[in-house]
Protein backbone atom coordinates (compact mmCIF):
# COMPACT_ATOMS: atom_id res chain seq x y z
CA UNK A 1 0.00 0.00 0.00
CA UNK A 2 1.63 3.25 -1.08
CA UNK A 3 0.97 6.96 -1.00
CA UNK A 4 -1.57 7.81 -3.72
CA UNK A 5 -0.10 10.31 -6.13
CA UNK A 6 -1.83 11.99 -9.01
CA UNK A 7 1.08 12.78 -11.28
CA UNK A 8 0.77 16.00 -13.22
CA UNK A 9 2.82 16.84 -16.31
CA UNK A 10 4.89 19.93 -15.73
CA UNK A 11 5.17 21.28 -19.26
CA UNK A 12 1.96 21.59 -21.24
CA UNK A 13 1.82 20.43 -24.80
CA UNK A 14 -0.39 22.52 -27.04
CA UNK A 15 -3.14 19.92 -27.38
CA UNK A 16 -3.43 19.53 -23.62
CA UNK A 17 -3.59 23.28 -23.11
CA UNK A 18 -6.39 23.67 -25.62
CA UNK A 19 -8.34 20.78 -24.12
CA UNK A 20 -8.02 22.46 -20.75
CA UNK A 21 -9.54 25.68 -22.04
CA UNK A 22 -12.27 23.82 -23.89
CA UNK A 23 -13.25 22.03 -20.69
CA UNK A 24 -13.54 25.31 -18.85
CA UNK A 25 -16.55 26.16 -20.96
CA UNK A 26 -18.38 23.46 -19.00
CA UNK A 27 -16.71 24.23 -15.69
CA UNK A 28 -18.28 24.54 -12.26
CA UNK A 29 -20.49 27.31 -11.03
CA UNK A 30 -18.72 29.92 -8.94
CA UNK A 31 -20.34 28.75 -5.68
CA UNK A 32 -19.30 25.15 -6.32
CA UNK A 33 -15.78 26.31 -7.18
CA UNK A 34 -15.48 28.22 -3.89
CA UNK A 35 -16.72 25.14 -2.02
CA UNK A 36 -14.04 22.99 -3.67
CA UNK A 37 -11.30 25.51 -2.87
CA UNK A 38 -12.42 25.73 0.76
CA UNK A 39 -12.52 21.94 0.98
CA UNK A 40 -8.98 21.62 -0.33
CA UNK A 41 -7.74 24.38 1.98
CA UNK A 42 -9.17 22.52 4.95
CA UNK A 43 -7.60 19.24 3.83
CA UNK A 44 -4.23 20.96 3.53
CA UNK A 45 -4.66 22.46 7.00
CA UNK A 46 -5.49 19.02 8.42
CA UNK A 47 -2.50 17.53 6.58
CA UNK A 48 -4.74 15.23 4.58
CA UNK A 49 -3.72 16.87 1.30
CA UNK A 50 -0.29 18.00 0.18
CA UNK A 51 1.03 19.89 -2.83
CA UNK A 52 4.12 18.06 -4.00
CA UNK A 53 6.57 20.27 -5.90
CA UNK A 54 9.71 18.66 -7.24
CA UNK A 55 9.08 15.74 -4.90
CA UNK A 56 7.49 12.53 -6.23
CA UNK A 57 6.67 14.47 -9.39
CA UNK A 58 7.23 17.92 -10.85
CA UNK A 59 3.88 19.16 -9.50
CA UNK A 60 1.08 17.07 -8.04
CA UNK A 61 -1.60 16.88 -5.40
CA UNK A 62 -1.24 14.05 -2.89
CA UNK A 63 -4.13 12.89 -0.71
CA UNK A 64 -3.87 10.55 2.25
CA UNK A 65 -5.50 7.15 1.88
CA UNK A 66 -8.41 7.94 4.20
CA UNK A 67 -9.39 11.18 2.47
CA UNK A 68 -12.90 11.18 0.98
CA UNK A 69 -14.07 13.73 -1.55
CA UNK A 70 -17.51 14.17 -3.01
CA UNK A 71 -17.26 13.30 -6.73
CA UNK A 72 -18.20 16.82 -7.85
CA UNK A 73 -15.68 18.41 -5.48
CA UNK A 74 -12.97 15.98 -6.55
CA UNK A 75 -13.56 16.82 -10.21
CA UNK A 76 -13.26 20.55 -9.55
CA UNK A 77 -10.10 20.10 -7.50
CA UNK A 78 -8.27 18.06 -10.12
CA UNK A 79 -9.74 19.49 -13.33
CA UNK A 80 -9.76 23.14 -12.34
CA UNK A 81 -7.82 24.06 -9.19
CA UNK A 82 -4.74 21.93 -9.88
CA UNK A 83 -4.86 22.84 -13.56
CA UNK A 84 -4.93 26.55 -12.78
CA UNK A 85 -2.03 26.28 -10.36
CA UNK A 86 -0.08 24.32 -12.98
CA UNK A 87 -0.75 26.97 -15.57
CA UNK A 88 0.33 29.72 -13.19
CA UNK A 89 3.58 27.92 -12.38
CA UNK A 90 4.33 27.06 -16.00
CA UNK A 91 3.91 30.67 -17.12
CA UNK A 92 5.75 32.05 -14.08
CA UNK A 93 8.78 29.86 -14.80
CA UNK A 94 8.67 31.02 -18.44
CA UNK A 95 8.51 34.67 -17.34
CA UNK A 96 4.91 35.23 -18.40
CA UNK A 97 1.78 36.22 -16.53
CA UNK A 98 -1.45 34.24 -16.83
CA UNK A 99 -3.44 37.38 -17.46
CA UNK A 100 -6.53 37.89 -19.60
CA UNK A 101 -4.36 38.42 -22.67
CA UNK A 102 -2.61 35.06 -22.14
CA UNK A 103 -5.96 33.33 -21.64
CA UNK A 104 -7.45 35.00 -24.72
CA UNK A 105 -4.47 34.03 -26.90
CA UNK A 106 -4.89 30.43 -25.82
CA UNK A 107 -8.60 30.54 -26.59
CA UNK A 108 -7.92 31.96 -30.04
CA UNK A 109 -5.76 28.92 -30.85
CA UNK A 110 -8.59 26.50 -30.20
CA UNK A 111 -10.62 25.55 -33.25
CA UNK A 112 -13.09 23.59 -31.12
CA UNK A 113 -14.59 26.62 -29.41
CA UNK A 114 -17.23 28.39 -31.45
CA UNK A 115 -18.61 31.17 -29.28
CA UNK A 116 -19.53 34.80 -29.71
CA UNK A 117 -17.20 37.62 -28.75
CA UNK A 118 -19.36 38.36 -25.73
CA UNK A 119 -19.23 34.72 -24.59
CA UNK A 120 -15.50 34.71 -25.17
CA UNK A 121 -15.01 37.73 -22.92
CA UNK A 122 -17.14 36.10 -20.22
CA UNK A 123 -15.12 32.90 -20.46
CA UNK A 124 -11.81 34.75 -20.21
CA UNK A 125 -13.08 36.64 -17.17
CA UNK A 126 -14.32 33.42 -15.58
CA UNK A 127 -10.94 31.71 -15.92
CA UNK A 128 -9.08 34.83 -14.80
CA UNK A 129 -11.23 35.21 -11.68
CA UNK A 130 -10.80 31.57 -10.73
CA UNK A 131 -7.05 31.78 -11.23
CA UNK A 132 -6.76 34.82 -8.98
CA UNK A 133 -8.92 33.10 -6.39
CA UNK A 134 -6.74 29.97 -6.20
CA UNK A 135 -3.54 32.06 -6.19
CA UNK A 136 -4.84 33.89 -3.12
CA UNK A 137 -6.21 30.74 -1.49
CA UNK A 138 -2.93 28.83 -1.69
CA UNK A 139 0.65 29.93 -1.25
CA UNK A 140 1.36 30.17 -4.97
CA UNK A 141 4.61 32.11 -4.53
CA UNK A 142 5.88 29.33 -2.28
CA UNK A 143 5.13 26.86 -5.08
CA UNK A 144 7.40 28.88 -7.37
CA UNK A 145 10.17 29.00 -4.74
CA UNK A 146 9.97 25.25 -4.19
CA UNK A 147 10.08 24.49 -7.90
CA UNK A 148 13.05 26.78 -8.54
CA UNK A 149 14.93 25.09 -5.70
CA UNK A 150 14.35 21.60 -7.07
CA UNK A 151 14.92 22.65 -10.68
CA UNK A 152 18.35 24.12 -9.94
CA UNK A 153 19.50 21.47 -7.47
CA UNK A 154 22.02 18.96 -8.81
CA UNK A 155 20.91 16.44 -6.20
CA UNK A 156 18.48 13.63 -6.93
CA UNK A 157 14.81 14.04 -6.03
CA UNK A 158 12.49 11.44 -4.57
CA UNK A 159 10.33 10.23 -7.44
CA UNK A 160 8.55 7.22 -5.95
CA UNK A 161 7.68 5.94 -2.49
CA UNK A 162 5.94 2.64 -1.86
CA UNK A 163 5.67 0.21 1.00
CA UNK A 164 4.33 -3.23 1.80
CA UNK A 165 3.30 -4.47 5.24
CA UNK A 166 4.52 -8.02 5.86
CA UNK A 167 4.68 -10.52 8.69
CA UNK A 168 7.46 -12.85 9.78
CA UNK A 169 7.13 -16.08 11.74
CA UNK A 170 9.42 -16.11 14.76
CA UNK A 171 10.38 -19.10 16.91
CA UNK A 172 8.02 -20.29 19.65
CA UNK A 173 4.94 -19.65 17.50
CA UNK A 174 5.34 -15.90 17.58
CA UNK A 175 5.26 -13.55 14.64
CA UNK A 176 6.04 -9.91 14.04
CA UNK A 177 5.04 -7.35 11.44
CA UNK A 178 7.32 -5.09 9.48
CA UNK A 179 7.40 -2.81 6.45
CA UNK A 180 9.40 -3.05 3.25
CA UNK A 181 9.93 0.47 1.99
CA UNK A 182 10.91 1.12 -1.62
CA UNK A 183 12.14 4.55 -2.71
CA UNK A 184 13.33 5.75 -6.12
CA UNK A 185 15.33 8.91 -6.74
CA UNK A 186 15.80 10.76 -10.02
CA UNK A 187 17.60 13.92 -11.02
CA UNK A 188 14.85 14.97 -13.41
CA UNK A 189 11.19 14.61 -12.48
CA UNK A 190 9.76 15.80 -15.78
CA UNK A 191 7.40 13.35 -17.41
CA UNK A 192 8.74 11.69 -20.53
CA UNK A 193 6.64 12.18 -23.69
CA UNK A 194 4.87 9.01 -24.75
CA UNK A 195 6.53 7.03 -27.50
CA UNK A 196 10.12 8.07 -26.79
CA UNK A 197 10.62 6.44 -23.38
CA UNK A 198 13.60 4.42 -24.65
CA UNK A 199 15.43 7.61 -25.59
CA UNK A 200 15.02 8.87 -22.02
CA UNK A 201 15.64 5.64 -20.12
CA UNK A 202 17.67 7.48 -17.49
CA UNK A 203 14.54 9.44 -16.51
CA UNK A 204 12.48 6.27 -16.19
CA UNK A 205 14.81 4.17 -14.06
CA UNK A 206 16.40 6.33 -11.40
CA UNK A 207 18.14 4.85 -8.37
CA UNK A 208 16.14 2.50 -6.17
CA UNK A 209 16.58 1.37 -2.59
CA UNK A 210 14.48 -1.07 -0.56
CA UNK A 211 14.87 -1.44 3.18
CA UNK A 212 13.14 -3.14 6.09
CA UNK A 213 11.87 -1.46 9.24
CA UNK A 214 9.55 -2.26 12.13
CA UNK A 215 7.14 -0.10 14.11
CA UNK A 216 9.80 1.25 16.46
CA UNK A 217 12.07 2.10 13.52
CA UNK A 218 9.27 4.17 12.03
CA UNK A 219 8.82 6.02 15.35
CA UNK A 220 12.52 6.84 15.23
CA UNK A 221 12.34 8.00 11.61
CA UNK A 222 9.37 10.25 12.42
CA UNK A 223 11.37 11.76 15.29
CA UNK A 224 14.40 12.33 13.07
CA UNK A 225 12.30 13.86 10.28
CA UNK A 226 10.49 16.16 12.73
CA UNK A 227 13.85 17.32 14.09
CA UNK A 228 15.04 17.98 10.53
CA UNK A 229 11.83 19.90 9.78
CA UNK A 230 12.28 22.15 12.80
CA UNK A 231 15.89 22.89 11.81
CA UNK A 232 14.75 23.85 8.29
CA UNK A 233 12.18 26.20 9.84
CA UNK A 234 14.89 27.68 12.03
CA UNK A 235 16.99 28.52 8.96
CA UNK A 236 14.11 30.26 7.15
mmCIF file of C-alpha atoms in Angstrom:
data_model
loop_
_atom_site.group_PDB
_atom_site.id
_atom_site.type_symbol
_atom_site.label_atom_id
_atom_site.label_comp_id
_atom_site.label_asym_id
_atom_site.label_seq_id
_atom_site.Cartn_x
_atom_site.Cartn_y
_atom_site.Cartn_z
ATOM 1 C CA UNK A 1 0.000 0.000 0.000
ATOM 2 C CA UNK A 2 1.628 3.250 -1.078
ATOM 3 C CA UNK A 3 0.971 6.957 -0.998
ATOM 4 C CA UNK A 4 -1.572 7.807 -3.719
ATOM 5 C CA UNK A 5 -0.099 10.307 -6.125
ATOM 6 C CA UNK A 6 -1.829 11.986 -9.014
ATOM 7 C CA UNK A 7 1.075 12.776 -11.276
ATOM 8 C CA UNK A 8 0.765 15.997 -13.223
ATOM 9 C CA UNK A 9 2.815 16.842 -16.306
ATOM 10 C CA UNK A 10 4.894 19.935 -15.729
ATOM 11 C CA UNK A 11 5.165 21.283 -19.256
ATOM 12 C CA UNK A 12 1.961 21.592 -21.243
ATOM 13 C CA UNK A 13 1.822 20.432 -24.803
ATOM 14 C CA UNK A 14 -0.388 22.523 -27.036
ATOM 15 C CA UNK A 15 -3.140 19.922 -27.379
ATOM 16 C CA UNK A 16 -3.426 19.525 -23.621
ATOM 17 C CA UNK A 17 -3.592 23.283 -23.107
ATOM 18 C CA UNK A 18 -6.393 23.666 -25.622
ATOM 19 C CA UNK A 19 -8.339 20.781 -24.116
ATOM 20 C CA UNK A 20 -8.024 22.459 -20.752
ATOM 21 C CA UNK A 21 -9.536 25.685 -22.039
ATOM 22 C CA UNK A 22 -12.266 23.824 -23.885
ATOM 23 C CA UNK A 23 -13.251 22.033 -20.690
ATOM 24 C CA UNK A 24 -13.544 25.311 -18.848
ATOM 25 C CA UNK A 25 -16.554 26.162 -20.961
ATOM 26 C CA UNK A 26 -18.379 23.462 -19.000
ATOM 27 C CA UNK A 27 -16.707 24.228 -15.685
ATOM 28 C CA UNK A 28 -18.282 24.539 -12.265
ATOM 29 C CA UNK A 29 -20.491 27.309 -11.029
ATOM 30 C CA UNK A 30 -18.720 29.918 -8.938
ATOM 31 C CA UNK A 31 -20.341 28.751 -5.679
ATOM 32 C CA UNK A 32 -19.295 25.153 -6.322
ATOM 33 C CA UNK A 33 -15.777 26.306 -7.178
ATOM 34 C CA UNK A 34 -15.476 28.217 -3.894
ATOM 35 C CA UNK A 35 -16.719 25.143 -2.016
ATOM 36 C CA UNK A 36 -14.043 22.991 -3.666
ATOM 37 C CA UNK A 37 -11.297 25.514 -2.872
ATOM 38 C CA UNK A 38 -12.424 25.735 0.760
ATOM 39 C CA UNK A 39 -12.524 21.937 0.980
ATOM 40 C CA UNK A 40 -8.977 21.623 -0.332
ATOM 41 C CA UNK A 41 -7.738 24.380 1.976
ATOM 42 C CA UNK A 42 -9.171 22.522 4.954
ATOM 43 C CA UNK A 43 -7.599 19.242 3.833
ATOM 44 C CA UNK A 44 -4.225 20.965 3.530
ATOM 45 C CA UNK A 45 -4.661 22.464 6.995
ATOM 46 C CA UNK A 46 -5.491 19.023 8.416
ATOM 47 C CA UNK A 47 -2.501 17.532 6.582
ATOM 48 C CA UNK A 48 -4.745 15.231 4.582
ATOM 49 C CA UNK A 49 -3.725 16.867 1.296
ATOM 50 C CA UNK A 50 -0.286 18.003 0.182
ATOM 51 C CA UNK A 51 1.027 19.888 -2.831
ATOM 52 C CA UNK A 52 4.125 18.056 -4.001
ATOM 53 C CA UNK A 53 6.568 20.273 -5.896
ATOM 54 C CA UNK A 54 9.712 18.658 -7.239
ATOM 55 C CA UNK A 55 9.084 15.743 -4.900
ATOM 56 C CA UNK A 56 7.493 12.534 -6.228
ATOM 57 C CA UNK A 57 6.667 14.474 -9.393
ATOM 58 C CA UNK A 58 7.231 17.925 -10.851
ATOM 59 C CA UNK A 59 3.884 19.157 -9.502
ATOM 60 C CA UNK A 60 1.084 17.067 -8.040
ATOM 61 C CA UNK A 61 -1.595 16.877 -5.395
ATOM 62 C CA UNK A 62 -1.241 14.051 -2.886
ATOM 63 C CA UNK A 63 -4.133 12.890 -0.713
ATOM 64 C CA UNK A 64 -3.873 10.551 2.250
ATOM 65 C CA UNK A 65 -5.501 7.149 1.879
ATOM 66 C CA UNK A 66 -8.407 7.940 4.200
ATOM 67 C CA UNK A 67 -9.391 11.182 2.468
ATOM 68 C CA UNK A 68 -12.896 11.175 0.985
ATOM 69 C CA UNK A 69 -14.070 13.727 -1.546
ATOM 70 C CA UNK A 70 -17.507 14.170 -3.014
ATOM 71 C CA UNK A 71 -17.262 13.299 -6.727
ATOM 72 C CA UNK A 72 -18.197 16.819 -7.855
ATOM 73 C CA UNK A 73 -15.677 18.411 -5.481
ATOM 74 C CA UNK A 74 -12.967 15.976 -6.555
ATOM 75 C CA UNK A 75 -13.564 16.823 -10.215
ATOM 76 C CA UNK A 76 -13.259 20.552 -9.554
ATOM 77 C CA UNK A 77 -10.103 20.099 -7.499
ATOM 78 C CA UNK A 78 -8.273 18.056 -10.116
ATOM 79 C CA UNK A 79 -9.744 19.486 -13.329
ATOM 80 C CA UNK A 80 -9.762 23.140 -12.339
ATOM 81 C CA UNK A 81 -7.816 24.056 -9.194
ATOM 82 C CA UNK A 82 -4.743 21.928 -9.880
ATOM 83 C CA UNK A 83 -4.855 22.835 -13.564
ATOM 84 C CA UNK A 84 -4.926 26.550 -12.784
ATOM 85 C CA UNK A 85 -2.031 26.276 -10.357
ATOM 86 C CA UNK A 86 -0.078 24.317 -12.978
ATOM 87 C CA UNK A 87 -0.745 26.971 -15.570
ATOM 88 C CA UNK A 88 0.328 29.721 -13.194
ATOM 89 C CA UNK A 89 3.577 27.923 -12.382
ATOM 90 C CA UNK A 90 4.332 27.063 -16.000
ATOM 91 C CA UNK A 91 3.912 30.668 -17.118
ATOM 92 C CA UNK A 92 5.754 32.045 -14.084
ATOM 93 C CA UNK A 93 8.781 29.863 -14.802
ATOM 94 C CA UNK A 94 8.674 31.018 -18.439
ATOM 95 C CA UNK A 95 8.514 34.671 -17.337
ATOM 96 C CA UNK A 96 4.913 35.226 -18.400
ATOM 97 C CA UNK A 97 1.776 36.223 -16.532
ATOM 98 C CA UNK A 98 -1.451 34.237 -16.826
ATOM 99 C CA UNK A 99 -3.440 37.378 -17.456
ATOM 100 C CA UNK A 100 -6.530 37.890 -19.599
ATOM 101 C CA UNK A 101 -4.361 38.422 -22.671
ATOM 102 C CA UNK A 102 -2.610 35.060 -22.144
ATOM 103 C CA UNK A 103 -5.961 33.331 -21.642
ATOM 104 C CA UNK A 104 -7.452 34.996 -24.722
ATOM 105 C CA UNK A 105 -4.468 34.033 -26.898
ATOM 106 C CA UNK A 106 -4.891 30.426 -25.816
ATOM 107 C CA UNK A 107 -8.598 30.538 -26.591
ATOM 108 C CA UNK A 108 -7.918 31.959 -30.042
ATOM 109 C CA UNK A 109 -5.760 28.920 -30.851
ATOM 110 C CA UNK A 110 -8.593 26.497 -30.196
ATOM 111 C CA UNK A 111 -10.619 25.547 -33.245
ATOM 112 C CA UNK A 112 -13.090 23.591 -31.118
ATOM 113 C CA UNK A 113 -14.585 26.623 -29.410
ATOM 114 C CA UNK A 114 -17.225 28.393 -31.452
ATOM 115 C CA UNK A 115 -18.610 31.168 -29.278
ATOM 116 C CA UNK A 116 -19.526 34.798 -29.714
ATOM 117 C CA UNK A 117 -17.199 37.621 -28.753
ATOM 118 C CA UNK A 118 -19.365 38.360 -25.729
ATOM 119 C CA UNK A 119 -19.233 34.716 -24.588
ATOM 120 C CA UNK A 120 -15.499 34.705 -25.169
ATOM 121 C CA UNK A 121 -15.013 37.726 -22.921
ATOM 122 C CA UNK A 122 -17.141 36.099 -20.222
ATOM 123 C CA UNK A 123 -15.123 32.897 -20.461
ATOM 124 C CA UNK A 124 -11.814 34.748 -20.208
ATOM 125 C CA UNK A 125 -13.083 36.645 -17.166
ATOM 126 C CA UNK A 126 -14.319 33.419 -15.577
ATOM 127 C CA UNK A 127 -10.941 31.715 -15.924
ATOM 128 C CA UNK A 128 -9.082 34.827 -14.796
ATOM 129 C CA UNK A 129 -11.234 35.215 -11.682
ATOM 130 C CA UNK A 130 -10.802 31.574 -10.731
ATOM 131 C CA UNK A 131 -7.052 31.783 -11.226
ATOM 132 C CA UNK A 132 -6.757 34.823 -8.979
ATOM 133 C CA UNK A 133 -8.921 33.096 -6.386
ATOM 134 C CA UNK A 134 -6.739 29.970 -6.195
ATOM 135 C CA UNK A 135 -3.545 32.058 -6.192
ATOM 136 C CA UNK A 136 -4.836 33.889 -3.117
ATOM 137 C CA UNK A 137 -6.211 30.736 -1.492
ATOM 138 C CA UNK A 138 -2.931 28.826 -1.687
ATOM 139 C CA UNK A 139 0.655 29.932 -1.251
ATOM 140 C CA UNK A 140 1.362 30.169 -4.965
ATOM 141 C CA UNK A 141 4.610 32.111 -4.525
ATOM 142 C CA UNK A 142 5.877 29.330 -2.276
ATOM 143 C CA UNK A 143 5.131 26.856 -5.079
ATOM 144 C CA UNK A 144 7.404 28.882 -7.366
ATOM 145 C CA UNK A 145 10.172 28.999 -4.744
ATOM 146 C CA UNK A 146 9.966 25.255 -4.188
ATOM 147 C CA UNK A 147 10.085 24.495 -7.897
ATOM 148 C CA UNK A 148 13.047 26.779 -8.539
ATOM 149 C CA UNK A 149 14.931 25.094 -5.702
ATOM 150 C CA UNK A 150 14.349 21.598 -7.072
ATOM 151 C CA UNK A 151 14.923 22.647 -10.682
ATOM 152 C CA UNK A 152 18.347 24.124 -9.945
ATOM 153 C CA UNK A 153 19.501 21.470 -7.474
ATOM 154 C CA UNK A 154 22.018 18.956 -8.812
ATOM 155 C CA UNK A 155 20.907 16.437 -6.200
ATOM 156 C CA UNK A 156 18.482 13.628 -6.934
ATOM 157 C CA UNK A 157 14.810 14.043 -6.030
ATOM 158 C CA UNK A 158 12.493 11.443 -4.565
ATOM 159 C CA UNK A 159 10.331 10.230 -7.443
ATOM 160 C CA UNK A 160 8.547 7.221 -5.952
ATOM 161 C CA UNK A 161 7.677 5.943 -2.488
ATOM 162 C CA UNK A 162 5.937 2.644 -1.860
ATOM 163 C CA UNK A 163 5.670 0.211 0.996
ATOM 164 C CA UNK A 164 4.335 -3.228 1.803
ATOM 165 C CA UNK A 165 3.304 -4.471 5.239
ATOM 166 C CA UNK A 166 4.520 -8.020 5.863
ATOM 167 C CA UNK A 167 4.677 -10.517 8.694
ATOM 168 C CA UNK A 168 7.461 -12.845 9.779
ATOM 169 C CA UNK A 169 7.133 -16.078 11.742
ATOM 170 C CA UNK A 170 9.419 -16.114 14.758
ATOM 171 C CA UNK A 171 10.382 -19.105 16.907
ATOM 172 C CA UNK A 172 8.024 -20.294 19.654
ATOM 173 C CA UNK A 173 4.942 -19.645 17.497
ATOM 174 C CA UNK A 174 5.339 -15.901 17.578
ATOM 175 C CA UNK A 175 5.264 -13.550 14.638
ATOM 176 C CA UNK A 176 6.045 -9.907 14.042
ATOM 177 C CA UNK A 177 5.036 -7.346 11.444
ATOM 178 C CA UNK A 178 7.321 -5.085 9.478
ATOM 179 C CA UNK A 179 7.401 -2.808 6.446
ATOM 180 C CA UNK A 180 9.397 -3.055 3.248
ATOM 181 C CA UNK A 181 9.933 0.474 1.986
ATOM 182 C CA UNK A 182 10.911 1.123 -1.619
ATOM 183 C CA UNK A 183 12.143 4.551 -2.713
ATOM 184 C CA UNK A 184 13.328 5.745 -6.115
ATOM 185 C CA UNK A 185 15.326 8.914 -6.744
ATOM 186 C CA UNK A 186 15.805 10.762 -10.022
ATOM 187 C CA UNK A 187 17.603 13.920 -11.017
ATOM 188 C CA UNK A 188 14.854 14.967 -13.410
ATOM 189 C CA UNK A 189 11.192 14.607 -12.479
ATOM 190 C CA UNK A 190 9.764 15.796 -15.777
ATOM 191 C CA UNK A 191 7.404 13.355 -17.409
ATOM 192 C CA UNK A 192 8.738 11.692 -20.533
ATOM 193 C CA UNK A 193 6.638 12.177 -23.695
ATOM 194 C CA UNK A 194 4.874 9.009 -24.748
ATOM 195 C CA UNK A 195 6.532 7.034 -27.504
ATOM 196 C CA UNK A 196 10.121 8.071 -26.791
ATOM 197 C CA UNK A 197 10.620 6.444 -23.383
ATOM 198 C CA UNK A 198 13.599 4.424 -24.645
ATOM 199 C CA UNK A 199 15.431 7.614 -25.594
ATOM 200 C CA UNK A 200 15.015 8.867 -22.018
ATOM 201 C CA UNK A 201 15.636 5.639 -20.122
ATOM 202 C CA UNK A 202 17.672 7.482 -17.494
ATOM 203 C CA UNK A 203 14.541 9.439 -16.511
ATOM 204 C CA UNK A 204 12.484 6.272 -16.190
ATOM 205 C CA UNK A 205 14.815 4.165 -14.058
ATOM 206 C CA UNK A 206 16.405 6.329 -11.396
ATOM 207 C CA UNK A 207 18.143 4.854 -8.373
ATOM 208 C CA UNK A 208 16.141 2.501 -6.166
ATOM 209 C CA UNK A 209 16.579 1.366 -2.589
ATOM 210 C CA UNK A 210 14.481 -1.071 -0.562
ATOM 211 C CA UNK A 211 14.867 -1.444 3.176
ATOM 212 C CA UNK A 212 13.138 -3.139 6.086
ATOM 213 C CA UNK A 213 11.873 -1.462 9.244
ATOM 214 C CA UNK A 214 9.549 -2.257 12.127
ATOM 215 C CA UNK A 215 7.142 -0.099 14.109
ATOM 216 C CA UNK A 216 9.802 1.250 16.455
ATOM 217 C CA UNK A 217 12.066 2.104 13.520
ATOM 218 C CA UNK A 218 9.265 4.174 12.035
ATOM 219 C CA UNK A 219 8.817 6.015 15.349
ATOM 220 C CA UNK A 220 12.520 6.841 15.230
ATOM 221 C CA UNK A 221 12.338 7.996 11.606
ATOM 222 C CA UNK A 222 9.375 10.251 12.424
ATOM 223 C CA UNK A 223 11.366 11.758 15.295
ATOM 224 C CA UNK A 224 14.402 12.328 13.066
ATOM 225 C CA UNK A 225 12.296 13.861 10.280
ATOM 226 C CA UNK A 226 10.488 16.157 12.735
ATOM 227 C CA UNK A 227 13.845 17.319 14.091
ATOM 228 C CA UNK A 228 15.036 17.983 10.534
ATOM 229 C CA UNK A 229 11.825 19.903 9.777
ATOM 230 C CA UNK A 230 12.281 22.149 12.798
ATOM 231 C CA UNK A 231 15.887 22.889 11.809
ATOM 232 C CA UNK A 232 14.753 23.854 8.285
ATOM 233 C CA UNK A 233 12.180 26.202 9.836
ATOM 234 C CA UNK A 234 14.890 27.682 12.026
ATOM 235 C CA UNK A 235 16.986 28.522 8.962
ATOM 236 C CA UNK A 236 14.114 30.259 7.155
#
